[in-house]
Coordinates of C-alpha atoms and ligand atoms in Angstrom, one line a residue:
X1 CA 78.9 1.9 -17.3
X2 CA 78.9 5.8 -15.8
X3 CA 78.0 7.9 -18.6
X4 CA 74.5 8.3 -19.7
X5 CA 75.8 7.9 -23.2
X6 CA 77.3 4.5 -22.1
X7 CA 74.0 3.4 -20.5
X8 CA 72.0 4.6 -23.3
X9 CA 74.0 2.4 -25.9
X10 CA 73.8 -0.6 -23.8
X11 CA 70.2 -0.4 -23.3
X12 CA 69.9 0.3 -26.9
X13 CA 71.9 -2.5 -27.8
X14 CA 70.0 -4.8 -25.9
X15 CA 66.9 -3.6 -27.6
X16 CA 68.6 -4.2 -30.9
X17 CA 69.9 -7.6 -29.8
X18 CA 66.2 -8.7 -28.5
X19 CA 64.6 -7.3 -31.8
X20 CA 66.8 -8.9 -34.1
X21 CA 65.9 -12.3 -32.0
X22 CA 62.4 -11.6 -32.0
X23 CA 62.6 -11.0 -35.9
X24 CA 64.0 -14.4 -36.3
X25 CA 61.7 -16.1 -34.0
X26 CA 58.8 -14.4 -35.9
X27 CA 60.1 -15.4 -39.4
X28 CA 61.0 -18.9 -38.2
X29 CA 57.6 -19.8 -37.0
X30 CA 56.0 -18.2 -40.4
X31 CA 58.3 -20.3 -42.0
X32 CA 58.0 -23.4 -40.0
X33 CA 54.6 -24.8 -42.0
X34 CA 56.5 -24.0 -45.3
X35 CA 59.6 -26.4 -44.3
X36 CA 57.5 -28.9 -43.2
X37 CA 55.5 -28.5 -46.3
X38 CA 58.7 -29.2 -47.8
X39 CA 59.7 -32.0 -45.8
X40 CA 56.2 -33.7 -46.9
X41 CA 56.9 -32.9 -50.6
X42 CA 60.5 -34.5 -50.4
X43 CA 59.2 -37.6 -48.7
X44 CA 56.5 -37.9 -51.2
X45 CA 59.1 -37.8 -54.1
X46 CA 61.4 -40.4 -52.2
X47 CA 58.4 -42.5 -52.0
X48 CA 57.9 -42.0 -55.8
X49 CA 61.6 -42.9 -56.3
X50 CA 61.3 -46.4 -54.0
X51 CA 58.2 -47.2 -56.1
X52 CA 59.8 -46.8 -59.4
X53 CA 62.8 -48.9 -57.9
X54 CA 60.2 -51.5 -57.0
X55 CA 60.8 -50.9 -53.4
X56 CA 64.6 -52.4 -53.7
X57 CA 67.3 -50.8 -54.8
X58 CA 69.1 -52.8 -52.2
X59 CA 68.1 -50.3 -49.5
X60 CA 64.9 -52.1 -48.3
X61 CA 64.6 -55.6 -47.6
X62 CA 61.9 -56.7 -45.0
X63 CA 58.5 -56.0 -45.9
X64 CA 54.7 -56.1 -43.9
X65 CA 52.8 -59.1 -43.9
X66 CA 50.8 -57.9 -47.2
X67 CA 54.2 -57.1 -49.3
X68 CA 54.1 -53.5 -48.4
X69 CA 57.5 -52.1 -48.0
X70 CA 57.5 -49.7 -45.0
X71 CA 60.7 -48.0 -44.1
X72 CA 61.8 -45.1 -41.9
X73 CA 63.9 -42.4 -43.3
X74 CA 66.5 -40.6 -41.4
X75 CA 69.3 -38.5 -42.9
X76 CA 68.0 -39.4 -46.4
X77 CA 68.7 -43.1 -45.9
X78 CA 66.0 -45.6 -45.9
X79 CA 65.6 -48.5 -43.1
X80 CA 63.0 -51.0 -42.6
X81 CA 60.7 -51.0 -40.0
X82 CA 60.1 -54.2 -37.8
X83 CA 57.3 -56.6 -38.9
X84 CA 54.9 -55.3 -36.2
X85 CA 55.5 -51.8 -36.2
X86 CA 54.8 -51.8 -40.0
X87 CA 51.5 -53.6 -39.2
X88 CA 50.7 -50.6 -36.4
X89 CA 51.6 -48.1 -38.9
X90 CA 49.5 -49.7 -41.9
X91 CA 46.6 -49.9 -39.9
X92 CA 46.6 -46.0 -39.3
X93 CA 47.1 -44.7 -42.9
X94 CA 44.7 -45.0 -45.6
X95 CA 45.2 -47.4 -48.4
X96 CA 46.4 -46.6 -51.8
X97 CA 48.5 -43.3 -52.6
X98 CA 48.3 -41.2 -49.6
X99 CA 50.2 -38.2 -47.7
X100 CA 50.0 -37.0 -44.2
X101 CA 50.6 -36.8 -40.5
X102 CA 50.1 -39.6 -38.2
X103 CA 50.9 -40.5 -34.4
X104 CA 51.9 -43.9 -33.9
X105 CA 53.3 -45.2 -30.5
X106 CA 53.4 -41.4 -29.2
X107 CA 55.6 -40.4 -32.1
X108 CA 54.6 -37.7 -34.5
X109 CA 55.1 -38.8 -37.9
X110 CA 54.9 -37.9 -41.7
X111 CA 54.1 -40.5 -44.1
X112 CA 54.0 -41.2 -47.7
X113 CA 52.4 -44.0 -49.6
X114 CA 52.8 -44.8 -53.3
X115 CA 51.8 -48.1 -55.1
X116 CA 53.4 -49.2 -58.4
X117 CA 53.0 -52.3 -60.4
X118 CA 55.7 -53.9 -58.1
X119 CA 53.8 -53.3 -55.0
X120 CA 53.2 -50.7 -52.5
X121 CA 56.1 -48.4 -50.9
X122 CA 55.1 -46.6 -47.5
X123 CA 58.2 -44.1 -46.0
X124 CA 57.5 -42.1 -42.7
X125 CA 59.8 -39.9 -41.0
X126 CA 59.7 -37.9 -38.0
X127 CA 57.3 -34.9 -38.0
X128 CA 60.0 -32.8 -35.9
X129 CA 62.1 -30.7 -38.2
X130 CA 65.7 -31.2 -38.2
X131 CA 68.4 -29.1 -39.1
X132 CA 68.7 -30.5 -42.8
X133 CA 64.9 -29.4 -43.3
X134 CA 65.9 -25.7 -42.1
X135 CA 68.9 -25.4 -44.2
X136 CA 66.9 -24.0 -47.4
X137 CA 65.5 -21.0 -45.4
X138 CA 68.7 -20.2 -43.4
X139 CA 69.5 -17.2 -45.8
X140 CA 66.0 -15.8 -45.5
X141 CA 66.2 -15.8 -42.0
X142 CA 69.2 -14.3 -41.7
X143 CA 68.3 -11.8 -43.8
X144 CA 64.9 -10.9 -41.8
X145 CA 67.3 -10.9 -38.7
X146 CA 69.7 -8.5 -40.4
X147 CA 67.2 -6.0 -41.6
X148 CA 65.8 -6.0 -38.3
X149 CA 68.7 -5.1 -36.4
X150 CA 69.7 -2.7 -39.0
X151 CA 66.2 -0.8 -38.6
X152 CA 66.5 -1.0 -34.9
X153 CA 70.0 0.3 -35.2
X154 CA 69.2 3.5 -37.1
X155 CA 66.2 3.7 -35.0
X156 CA 68.2 3.8 -31.9
X157 CA 70.9 5.9 -33.1
X158 CA 68.5 8.8 -34.2
X159 CA 66.9 8.6 -30.8
X160 CA 70.5 8.8 -28.6
X161 CA 71.1 11.8 -30.9
X162 CA 67.9 13.5 -30.3
X163 CA 68.1 12.8 -26.5
X164 CA 71.9 13.5 -26.2
X165 CA 72.4 16.3 -28.2
X166 CA 70.3 19.0 -26.5
X167 CA 71.6 17.5 -23.0
X168 CA 75.0 18.1 -24.7
X169 CA 74.3 21.6 -25.1
X170 CA 72.9 22.3 -21.9
X171 CA 76.3 21.2 -20.6
X172 CA 78.3 23.3 -22.8
X173 CA 76.5 26.5 -21.8
X174 CA 76.7 25.3 -18.2
X175 CA 80.2 25.2 -18.4
X176 CA 80.7 28.4 -20.5
X177 CA 78.5 30.4 -17.5
X178 CA 80.7 28.6 -14.9
X179 CA 83.8 30.1 -16.9
X180 CA 82.7 33.4 -16.9
X181 CA 80.7 33.8 -20.1
X182 CA 77.3 35.3 -18.4
X183 CA 76.1 35.5 -21.9
X184 CA 76.1 31.7 -22.8
X185 CA 72.4 30.3 -23.4
X186 CA 70.5 27.2 -24.9
X187 CA 69.1 26.9 -28.3
X188 CA 65.6 25.5 -27.9
X189 CA 64.2 23.4 -30.3
X190 CA 60.8 21.7 -30.0
X191 CA 58.5 21.8 -27.2
X192 CA 59.2 18.4 -25.5
X193 CA 60.7 17.9 -21.8
X194 CA 64.2 18.0 -23.2
X195 CA 63.1 21.5 -24.6
X196 CA 61.8 22.5 -21.1
X197 CA 65.4 21.9 -19.6
X198 CA 66.7 24.1 -22.0
X199 CA 64.3 26.7 -21.4
X200 CA 64.7 26.5 -17.7
X201 CA 68.6 26.6 -18.0
X202 CA 67.8 29.7 -20.0
X203 CA 65.4 31.3 -17.2
X204 CA 68.1 30.5 -14.7
X205 CA 71.0 31.9 -16.7
X206 CA 68.8 35.1 -17.0
X207 CA 68.1 35.2 -13.4
X208 CA 71.9 34.9 -12.7
X209 CA 72.9 37.8 -15.2
X210 CA 70.2 39.9 -13.7
X211 CA 71.4 39.2 -9.9
X212 CA 75.2 39.8 -11.0
X213 CA 74.0 43.0 -12.5
X214 CA 72.1 43.9 -9.2
X215 CA 75.1 43.0 -7.2
X216 CA 77.5 45.4 -9.5
X217 CA 75.0 48.3 -9.1
X218 CA 74.9 47.7 -5.3
X219 CA 78.7 47.6 -5.0
X220 CA 78.5 51.1 -7.2
X221 CA 76.2 52.5 -5.0
X222 CA 78.0 51.7 -1.7
X223 CA 81.4 53.0 -3.6
X224 CA 79.6 56.2 -4.0
X225 CA 78.3 56.4 -0.6
X226 CA 81.5 55.6 0.9
X227 CA 83.3 58.3 -1.6
X228 CA 81.0 61.6 -0.7
X229 CA 81.6 61.5 3.0
X230 CA 85.2 60.7 2.8
X231 CA 85.6 63.6 0.4
X232 CA 84.0 65.7 2.8
X233 CA 86.2 64.6 5.5
X234 CA 89.5 65.2 3.5
X235 CA 88.5 68.6 2.3
X236 CA 87.8 69.7 5.8
X237 CA 91.2 68.2 7.2
X238 CA 92.9 70.4 4.7
X239 CA 91.0 73.2 5.3
X240 CA 92.0 73.0 8.8
X241 CA 95.5 72.8 7.8
X242 CA 95.5 75.5 5.6
X243 CA 93.8 77.5 8.3
X244 CA 90.8 78.3 6.0
X245 CA 88.0 77.2 8.5
X246 CA 87.6 77.3 12.2
X247 CA 88.1 74.2 13.8
X248 CA 84.9 74.0 15.6
X249 CA 83.1 74.2 12.2
X250 CA 85.4 71.9 10.4
X251 CA 84.9 69.4 13.5
X252 CA 81.0 69.7 13.4
X253 CA 80.9 68.6 9.8
X254 CA 83.8 65.9 10.0
X255 CA 81.9 64.3 13.1
X256 CA 78.7 64.8 11.0
X257 CA 80.0 62.7 8.4
X258 CA 81.6 60.2 10.3
X259 CA 78.0 59.4 11.5
X260 CA 77.1 59.1 8.0
X261 CA 79.7 56.5 7.3
X262 CA 79.3 54.7 10.6
X263 CA 75.5 54.6 9.5
X264 CA 76.2 53.1 6.6
X265 CA 78.9 50.5 7.3
X266 CA 76.3 49.4 10.1
X267 CA 73.4 49.0 7.5
X268 CA 75.7 47.1 5.5
X269 CA 76.8 44.8 8.2
X270 CA 73.3 44.2 9.1
X271 CA 72.1 43.5 5.5
X272 CA 75.3 41.3 5.0
X273 CA 74.3 39.3 8.2
X274 CA 70.4 38.9 7.4
X275 CA 71.3 37.7 4.0
X276 CA 73.5 34.9 5.6
X277 CA 70.6 34.4 8.1
X278 CA 73.5 34.8 10.5
X279 CA 71.2 37.5 12.3
X280 CA 69.8 36.3 15.8
X281 CA 66.0 36.6 15.6
X282 CA 63.6 35.5 18.0
X283 CA 60.2 34.0 17.4
X284 CA 58.4 35.1 20.6
X285 CA 55.2 37.2 21.4
X286 CA 56.0 40.7 21.0
X287 CA 53.6 43.6 22.5
X288 CA 53.5 45.7 19.4
X289 CA 51.7 48.8 21.4
X290 CA 55.1 48.9 23.7
X291 CA 57.3 48.7 20.6
X292 CA 55.5 51.6 19.1
X293 CA 55.7 53.7 22.7
X294 CA 59.5 52.8 22.7
X295 CA 60.2 54.2 19.2
X296 CA 58.2 57.4 20.0
X297 CA 60.2 57.9 23.3
X298 CA 63.6 57.6 21.2
X299 CA 62.3 60.2 18.3
X300 CA 60.5 62.3 20.3
X301 CA 63.6 64.9 20.6
X302 CA 64.2 64.6 16.7
X303 CA 60.3 65.1 16.4
X304 CA 60.2 68.3 18.4
X305 CA 63.5 69.4 16.8
X306 CA 61.7 69.2 13.5
X307 CA 58.5 70.6 14.3
X308 CA 56.3 67.4 13.8
X309 CA 53.8 65.9 16.0
X310 CA 54.5 62.5 16.7
X311 CA 51.9 60.4 17.9
X312 CA 51.1 56.4 19.0
X313 CA 47.7 54.6 18.6
X314 CA 47.4 51.1 19.8
X315 CA 44.5 48.6 19.0
X316 CA 43.4 45.9 21.3
X317 CA 45.3 42.9 21.1
X318 CA 48.1 44.6 19.0
X319 CA 50.6 41.6 19.5
X320 CA 52.7 39.6 16.9
X321 CA 55.0 36.6 16.6
X322 CA 58.6 38.1 16.2
X323 CA 61.5 39.7 17.8
X324 CA 61.2 42.6 20.0
X325 CA 64.4 44.4 19.2
X326 CA 64.6 43.6 15.7
X327 CA 60.9 45.2 15.4
X328 CA 62.0 48.1 17.4
X329 CA 65.2 48.7 15.0
X330 CA 62.6 48.3 11.9
X331 CA 59.8 50.9 13.4
X332 CA 62.7 53.2 14.5
X333 CA 63.6 53.2 10.9
X334 CA 60.4 54.0 9.4
X335 CA 59.8 56.7 12.1
X336 CA 63.1 58.3 11.1
X337 CA 62.3 58.5 7.7
X338 CA 58.7 59.6 8.1
X339 CA 59.9 62.4 10.1
X340 CA 62.6 63.4 8.0
X341 CA 60.2 63.4 4.9
X342 CA 57.4 65.4 7.1
X343 CA 57.7 69.3 6.5
X344 CA 57.2 71.2 9.9
X345 CA 53.4 71.4 11.3
X346 CA 53.3 67.7 9.9
X347 CA 52.1 64.6 11.8
X348 CA 53.5 61.2 12.0
X349 CA 51.5 58.3 13.5
X350 CA 52.8 54.8 14.7
X351 CA 50.0 52.8 14.6
X352 CA 49.8 49.5 16.3
X353 CA 47.4 46.5 15.3
X354 CA 47.1 42.7 16.0
X355 CA 50.2 41.6 13.5
X356 CA 51.4 44.9 12.3
X357 CA 52.8 48.4 12.9
X358 CA 52.3 50.8 10.4
X359 CA 53.9 54.6 10.3
X360 CA 51.9 57.4 8.6
X361 CA 53.0 60.6 7.6
X362 CA 51.8 63.4 6.1
X363 CA 54.9 64.2 3.9
X364 CA 55.2 64.3 -0.1
X365 CA 54.5 60.3 -0.3
X366 CA 55.7 58.2 -3.3
X367 CA 55.3 58.1 -6.7
X368 CA 53.1 55.1 -7.7
X369 CA 56.1 53.7 -10.1
X370 CA 58.5 53.8 -7.0
X371 CA 56.2 51.5 -4.6
X372 CA 56.8 48.1 -6.1
X373 CA 60.6 49.1 -5.5
X374 CA 60.5 51.2 -2.4
X375 CA 62.5 48.7 -0.3
X376 CA 65.1 47.8 -2.9
X377 CA 68.7 49.0 -1.5
X378 CA 69.7 52.6 -2.6
X379 CA 66.2 52.9 -4.9
X380 CA 64.3 55.8 -3.2
X381 CA 67.7 57.2 -1.9
X382 CA 69.0 57.7 -5.4
X383 CA 65.8 59.0 -6.2
X384 CA 64.9 61.4 -3.7
X385 CA 68.4 61.6 -2.1
X386 CA 68.2 65.4 -0.9
X387 CA 67.6 64.9 2.7
X388 CA 71.2 63.1 3.1
X389 CA 72.2 64.5 6.1
X390 CA 71.5 61.2 8.0
X391 CA 70.8 58.6 5.6
X392 CA 72.4 55.7 4.4
X393 CA 70.0 54.8 1.6
X394 CA 69.9 51.0 3.1
X395 CA 67.5 51.7 6.0
X396 CA 64.2 50.3 3.8
X397 CA 66.2 47.1 2.6
X398 CA 67.3 46.6 6.2
X399 CA 63.4 47.1 7.5
X400 CA 62.4 44.6 4.7
X401 CA 65.0 42.2 5.6
X402 CA 64.2 42.2 9.3
X403 CA 60.7 41.7 8.6
X404 CA 61.3 38.8 6.4
X405 CA 63.7 37.4 8.7
X406 CA 61.0 37.6 11.4
X407 CA 58.6 35.3 9.1
X408 CA 56.6 38.6 8.0
X409 CA 57.2 41.0 5.1
X410 CA 57.3 45.0 4.8
X411 CA 54.8 47.0 2.7
X412 CA 54.0 50.5 1.8
X413 CA 51.1 52.6 0.5
X414 CA 51.2 55.8 -0.8
X415 CA 49.6 58.7 -3.1
X416 CA 52.2 61.7 -4.4
X417 CA 51.5 64.6 -2.2
X418 CA 49.4 62.5 0.2
X419 CA 51.8 61.3 2.6
X420 CA 53.1 57.4 2.8
X421 CA 52.3 54.5 5.3
X422 CA 54.9 52.0 5.9
X423 CA 53.8 48.9 7.6
X424 CA 55.6 45.7 9.1
X425 CA 53.6 42.9 9.0
X426 CA 54.1 39.9 11.4
X427 CA 52.4 36.8 12.1
X428 CA 49.8 36.7 14.8
X429 CA 50.1 33.2 16.2
X430 CA 53.3 30.9 16.1
X431 CA 53.4 28.3 13.0
Ligands
ADP501 N1 57.8 58.0 4.6 C1 58.4 58.5 3.5 N2 58.0 59.6 2.8 C2 59.2 59.7 1.6 N3 59.9 59.5 1.5 C3 60.6 58.7 2.0 C4 59.9 58.4 3.3 N4 60.7 56.9 3.8 C5 61.6 57.0 3.1 N5 61.7 57.9 2.1 C6 62.7 58.4 1.0 O1 63.3 57.2 0.9 C7 64.7 57.3 1.1 C8 65.5 56.1 1.2 O2 65.0 55.8 2.7 P1 65.9 54.3 3.5 O3 65.9 53.3 2.5 O4 65.4 54.5 4.8 O5 67.4 55.4 3.7 P2 67.8 56.3 4.2 O6 66.7 56.7 5.3 O7 69.0 55.8 5.1 O8 68.0 57.4 3.2 C9 65.0 58.3 1.7 O9 66.0 58.9 1.7 C10 63.6 59.2 1.4 O10 64.2 60.0 0.3
MG502 MG1 65.9 55.5 6.5

């Protein structure tokens, strides 16, 4: 049996059968005493009848030495006992009229003794109950069994329904979501384990819908970012054709826009590869002081052109576990951002400490509500996107993914108007 429904019904069916058998067995135990009393009463009645017939009636011939008729009853017929067994028996039962149970020669017997004018009759029978003794009770026993079975069946059916219905709902909602209905949710009733399955399912569906929405928004942003430079390139190309613009000027603009496209595509590829964990990331000891110095060398020209001072500070023991090249890529990205955000005359400091590099600037900083989402794709870019000449809007997202790929993370601290401090944190020792 493969399905849960089938297995459940199998188990419940077994439980019903078992409880029915148990009901009948218990009822039989309870009835047994009664059946034995009944057997004794019957024996007494037979003994009475035999006395009335004078122990004769053609049925009983042989008797004990004192003239008592002693007979064994089986299947409603009387069989006289052999003389020596009859003596044995008479030694074990009281005189006069008596009824009861006695053990003779290892046999458990019921007896009934009755005296009349014609003499005494003693009837015995096996104390074991035979099928005939049960017959009067069969209907009651069957009724008890059927009643037990009915109760067990109803309870089992209710239980099966209670178990299977919520699961069926979750299965239905799962199919609906797989078929593309992102709004499918499960109605949750109660507060048990099955309700918690439903709630977890709904939470998962919400999560799925949110991430689908995020993907859609991302795709829209990417399309927008691709369209803007392409529109500019097309415009300048047409202007050259019309002779409306000097080729040198158009060439410079087209080159700059192509740069933007190139950067965007490069960041997109980086993100996609980081997402797939397809990026080769080393876990080696990295000299963060050296990384900071290389980032400064790279950006020195840009800093001079923008009129921003660029400094490196290295604390003792400024090392971490990570990938040299990827760390430089992340820090360079942060330095580039900081230089562009900082007005001329400001200062950018690259601060290397054990396990972290912080890039601090004296630029405009960020609003508090932006801090939790600063590393989300296109988030800051969309909000403060004025300095668009070089940005792709994905730089900070790439920084965070790089840091995480190295087992670390990226964080930001800032106050509006007081500059920003972006930090790449890495492990200080191999784990
Ligand atoms: N240090 C900073 N100070 C103020 N604003 C910043 C800083 N770093 C980044 N930003 C803002 O965040 C935006 C997104 O940065 P980023 O993700 O690197 O994309 P890009 O640099 O390609 O525009 C920037 O355009 C800028 O407006
Ligand atoms: Mg950037």
